[in-house]
């Protein structure tokens, strides 16, 4: 519990009080994004009638999106890959290094997925001392603001999309990412780590004492 609390406090601290002369990025991969060609066109929402889509579809393949929203501005650095391995994560780190302004320390908030901790990744980090990784506690990916951005992408683009190929899906994602970055919107964190953990503890006590 102490390790979990410390990690939570570190992550939330980066949101509420980011270090000076530093760039704070929330990093993760949305894997297995499906290119779906539905059997019938999606019917748009009308007065008194919800949006409708067929339940069946043809799957044309998948892609993986690596994304890194900047906490301060909401601007997102994104990259698409067909596979989800440490090799692709290393390529994304190199892209982040190119995008980061010179002279700034770069703090990355990310989860404990194995591809983030391989020997090759550790060697890359040793060669790039300005990068600092902060891992969310196990089963606490909700602490990473990139998950909120993925939800925006899913609800406003992917769920309504019809794509007959992976290439079409990737074009749509790149277009949506470009539109987002024209008017980036940061997600503002408001609760301290202690407030969050106290609320979680109270909820756990209610569950334990419920008698079920």
Short mmCIF file of C-alpha atoms in Angstrom, two decimals:
data_model
loop_
_atom_site.label_atom_id
_atom_site.label_comp_id
_atom_site.label_asym_id
_atom_site.label_seq_id
_atom_site.Cartn_x
_atom_site.Cartn_y
_atom_site.Cartn_z
CA UNK A 1 0.00 0.00 0.00
CA UNK A 2 2.84 2.38 0.80
CA UNK A 3 4.41 1.86 -2.64
CA UNK A 4 1.01 2.43 -4.28
CA UNK A 5 0.42 5.61 -2.25
CA UNK A 6 3.88 6.96 -3.08
CA UNK A 7 3.41 6.35 -6.80
CA UNK A 8 -0.04 7.93 -6.74
CA UNK A 9 1.31 10.99 -4.91
CA UNK A 10 4.14 11.34 -7.44
CA UNK A 11 1.82 11.18 -10.44
CA UNK A 12 -0.78 13.54 -9.00
CA UNK A 13 1.99 15.88 -7.88
CA UNK A 14 3.13 16.19 -11.49
CA UNK A 15 -0.40 17.24 -12.43
CA UNK A 16 -0.96 19.73 -9.62
CA UNK A 17 2.55 21.14 -9.23
CA UNK A 18 4.70 20.30 -12.29
CA UNK A 19 8.43 21.05 -12.01
CA UNK A 20 9.83 24.20 -13.59
CA UNK A 21 11.60 23.98 -16.96
CA UNK A 22 10.07 20.58 -17.57
CA UNK A 23 7.66 18.93 -19.97
CA UNK A 24 5.12 16.52 -18.42
CA UNK A 25 3.61 13.97 -20.83
CA UNK A 26 1.07 11.19 -20.23
CA UNK A 27 2.06 8.21 -22.35
CA UNK A 28 0.27 5.02 -23.35
CA UNK A 29 -0.67 2.83 -26.29
CA UNK A 30 -4.20 2.12 -27.48
CA UNK A 31 -3.69 -1.26 -29.07
CA UNK A 32 -5.89 -3.43 -31.28
CA UNK A 33 -7.88 -0.52 -32.75
CA UNK A 34 -10.13 -2.32 -35.25
CA UNK A 35 -10.84 -1.23 -38.81
CA UNK A 36 -14.54 -2.18 -39.05
CA UNK A 37 -16.73 -2.22 -42.14
CA UNK A 38 -20.31 -2.46 -40.88
CA UNK A 39 -22.91 -4.43 -42.81
CA UNK A 40 -25.24 -1.38 -42.92
CA UNK A 41 -24.49 2.37 -42.91
CA UNK A 42 -24.52 4.12 -39.52
CA UNK A 43 -27.84 5.97 -39.21
CA UNK A 44 -27.36 9.45 -37.71
CA UNK A 45 -29.15 10.76 -34.65
CA UNK A 46 -32.50 12.45 -35.34
CA UNK A 47 -35.05 14.21 -33.11
CA UNK A 48 -36.38 11.54 -30.77
CA UNK A 49 -34.31 8.79 -32.41
CA UNK A 50 -30.83 7.73 -31.18
CA UNK A 51 -27.93 7.04 -33.50
CA UNK A 52 -28.16 3.48 -34.84
CA UNK A 53 -25.53 1.08 -36.13
CA UNK A 54 -25.59 -2.58 -37.09
CA UNK A 55 -24.26 -5.12 -34.61
CA UNK A 56 -22.37 -7.13 -37.23
CA UNK A 57 -19.27 -6.05 -39.13
CA UNK A 58 -16.29 -7.20 -41.15
CA UNK A 59 -12.92 -6.70 -39.47
CA UNK A 60 -10.20 -5.47 -41.86
CA UNK A 61 -7.25 -5.46 -39.44
CA UNK A 62 -5.93 -3.51 -36.47
CA UNK A 63 -3.50 -0.74 -35.62
CA UNK A 64 -1.95 0.65 -32.43
CA UNK A 65 -1.81 4.32 -31.47
CA UNK A 66 0.93 5.62 -29.17
CA UNK A 67 -0.11 8.95 -27.68
CA UNK A 68 1.38 11.51 -25.31
CA UNK A 69 -0.81 14.47 -24.28
CA UNK A 70 1.11 17.37 -22.76
CA UNK A 71 -0.38 18.10 -19.33
CA UNK A 72 0.02 21.88 -19.55
CA UNK A 73 -1.43 22.51 -23.03
CA UNK A 74 -3.37 19.41 -24.06
CA UNK A 75 -1.38 19.09 -27.28
CA UNK A 76 -0.93 15.42 -28.22
CA UNK A 77 2.05 13.74 -29.85
CA UNK A 78 0.84 10.60 -31.60
CA UNK A 79 2.29 7.79 -33.66
CA UNK A 80 0.70 4.76 -35.33
CA UNK A 81 2.26 1.30 -35.45
CA UNK A 82 1.02 -2.08 -36.67
CA UNK A 83 2.59 -3.90 -33.73
CA UNK A 84 2.77 -3.34 -29.97
CA UNK A 85 6.29 -4.19 -28.79
CA UNK A 86 9.21 -2.56 -27.02
CA UNK A 87 10.67 -1.74 -30.45
CA UNK A 88 7.66 0.47 -31.25
CA UNK A 89 7.79 2.09 -27.80
CA UNK A 90 11.47 2.91 -28.34
CA UNK A 91 10.60 4.55 -31.68
CA UNK A 92 7.96 6.61 -29.91
CA UNK A 93 10.45 7.69 -27.24
CA UNK A 94 12.76 8.87 -30.02
CA UNK A 95 9.87 10.85 -31.50
CA UNK A 96 9.13 12.45 -28.13
CA UNK A 97 12.80 13.36 -27.82
CA UNK A 98 12.67 15.15 -31.19
CA UNK A 99 9.46 16.99 -30.28
CA UNK A 100 10.58 18.12 -26.81
CA UNK A 101 11.97 21.68 -26.62
CA UNK A 102 15.71 21.78 -26.06
CA UNK A 103 16.87 22.19 -22.48
CA UNK A 104 13.73 20.84 -20.82
CA UNK A 105 13.55 17.79 -18.58
CA UNK A 106 10.88 15.38 -19.81
CA UNK A 107 8.67 13.57 -17.29
CA UNK A 108 6.61 10.66 -18.64
CA UNK A 109 3.63 9.23 -16.76
CA UNK A 110 2.92 5.66 -17.92
CA UNK A 111 1.76 2.24 -16.77
CA UNK A 112 3.70 -0.89 -15.84
CA UNK A 113 3.33 -2.68 -19.17
CA UNK A 114 6.31 -4.94 -19.85
CA UNK A 115 7.31 -3.15 -23.09
CA UNK A 116 8.05 -0.02 -21.05
CA UNK A 117 10.70 -1.77 -18.94
CA UNK A 118 12.84 -3.93 -21.25
CA UNK A 119 16.62 -3.85 -21.24
CA UNK A 120 16.64 -2.01 -24.56
CA UNK A 121 14.38 0.70 -23.13
CA UNK A 122 16.58 1.05 -20.04
CA UNK A 123 19.64 1.46 -22.27
CA UNK A 124 17.81 4.18 -24.23
CA UNK A 125 16.98 6.01 -21.01
CA UNK A 126 20.61 5.86 -19.86
CA UNK A 127 21.57 7.60 -23.08
CA UNK A 128 18.83 10.24 -22.60
CA UNK A 129 19.29 11.46 -19.04
CA UNK A 130 16.68 14.19 -19.47
CA UNK A 131 13.88 11.62 -19.55
CA UNK A 132 12.25 10.54 -16.29
CA UNK A 133 9.64 7.76 -16.09
CA UNK A 134 6.89 7.75 -13.44
CA UNK A 135 4.82 4.55 -13.31
CA UNK A 136 1.23 4.47 -12.12
CA UNK A 137 0.42 1.86 -9.47
CA UNK A 138 -0.72 -1.58 -10.63
CA UNK A 139 -4.38 -1.54 -11.77
CA UNK A 140 -4.49 2.25 -11.57
CA UNK A 141 -4.19 3.29 -15.20
CA UNK A 142 -7.08 5.72 -14.52
CA UNK A 143 -4.42 7.94 -12.92
CA UNK A 144 -2.98 8.54 -16.38
CA UNK A 145 -4.73 11.43 -18.16
CA UNK A 146 -4.01 9.90 -21.56
CA UNK A 147 -6.82 7.42 -20.80
CA UNK A 148 -9.26 10.34 -20.74
CA UNK A 149 -7.99 11.45 -24.14
CA UNK A 150 -8.36 7.91 -25.52
CA UNK A 151 -11.99 8.03 -24.32
CA UNK A 152 -12.53 11.19 -26.39
CA UNK A 153 -11.07 9.51 -29.45
CA UNK A 154 -13.19 6.40 -28.94
CA UNK A 155 -16.50 8.17 -28.33
CA UNK A 156 -16.19 10.91 -30.93
CA UNK A 157 -14.41 9.11 -33.76
CA UNK A 158 -13.83 5.36 -33.50
CA UNK A 159 -17.30 4.23 -32.39
CA UNK A 160 -18.90 6.08 -35.29
CA UNK A 161 -16.30 5.12 -37.86
CA UNK A 162 -16.61 2.77 -40.81
CA UNK A 163 -13.26 1.72 -42.25
CA UNK A 164 -12.74 -0.81 -45.00
CA UNK A 165 -8.97 -0.97 -44.46
CA UNK A 166 -6.34 -0.29 -41.81
CA UNK A 167 -4.97 2.50 -44.02
CA UNK A 168 -8.35 4.24 -43.98
CA UNK A 169 -8.56 3.87 -40.20
CA UNK A 170 -5.08 5.35 -39.74
CA UNK A 171 -5.89 8.29 -42.03
CA UNK A 172 -8.98 9.00 -39.94
CA UNK A 173 -7.00 8.87 -36.68
CA UNK A 174 -4.28 11.16 -38.03
CA UNK A 175 -6.92 13.63 -39.23
CA UNK A 176 -8.66 13.61 -35.83
CA UNK A 177 -5.31 14.09 -34.06
CA UNK A 178 -4.44 17.05 -36.31
CA UNK A 179 -7.85 18.64 -35.65
CA UNK A 180 -7.37 18.16 -31.90
CA UNK A 181 -3.97 19.86 -31.97
CA UNK A 182 -5.38 22.88 -33.80
CA UNK A 183 -7.48 23.56 -30.67
CA UNK A 184 -5.89 21.49 -27.88
CA UNK A 185 -7.78 21.22 -24.62
CA UNK A 186 -5.91 20.17 -21.47
CA UNK A 187 -7.61 17.99 -18.88
CA UNK A 188 -7.32 19.69 -15.50
CA UNK A 189 -6.67 17.47 -12.47
CA UNK A 190 -8.29 18.82 -9.28
CA UNK A 191 -7.93 16.23 -6.47
CA UNK A 192 -4.82 15.58 -4.39
CA UNK A 193 -3.51 12.04 -3.99
CA UNK A 194 -4.61 11.99 -0.32
CA UNK A 195 -8.17 12.98 -1.24
CA UNK A 196 -8.30 10.25 -3.90
CA UNK A 197 -6.87 7.52 -1.66
CA UNK A 198 -9.14 8.49 1.25
CA UNK A 199 -12.18 8.21 -1.04
CA UNK A 200 -11.03 4.83 -2.35
CA UNK A 201 -10.45 3.60 1.22
CA UNK A 202 -13.92 4.77 2.31
CA UNK A 203 -15.48 2.97 -0.67
CA UNK A 204 -13.59 -0.23 0.19
CA UNK A 205 -14.83 -0.02 3.77
CA UNK A 206 -18.43 0.35 2.60
CA UNK A 207 -18.06 -2.70 0.37
CA UNK A 208 -16.46 -4.75 3.17
CA UNK A 209 -19.18 -3.80 5.67
CA UNK A 210 -22.12 -4.31 3.32
CA UNK A 211 -22.72 -7.90 4.41
CA UNK A 212 -22.69 -9.26 0.86
#
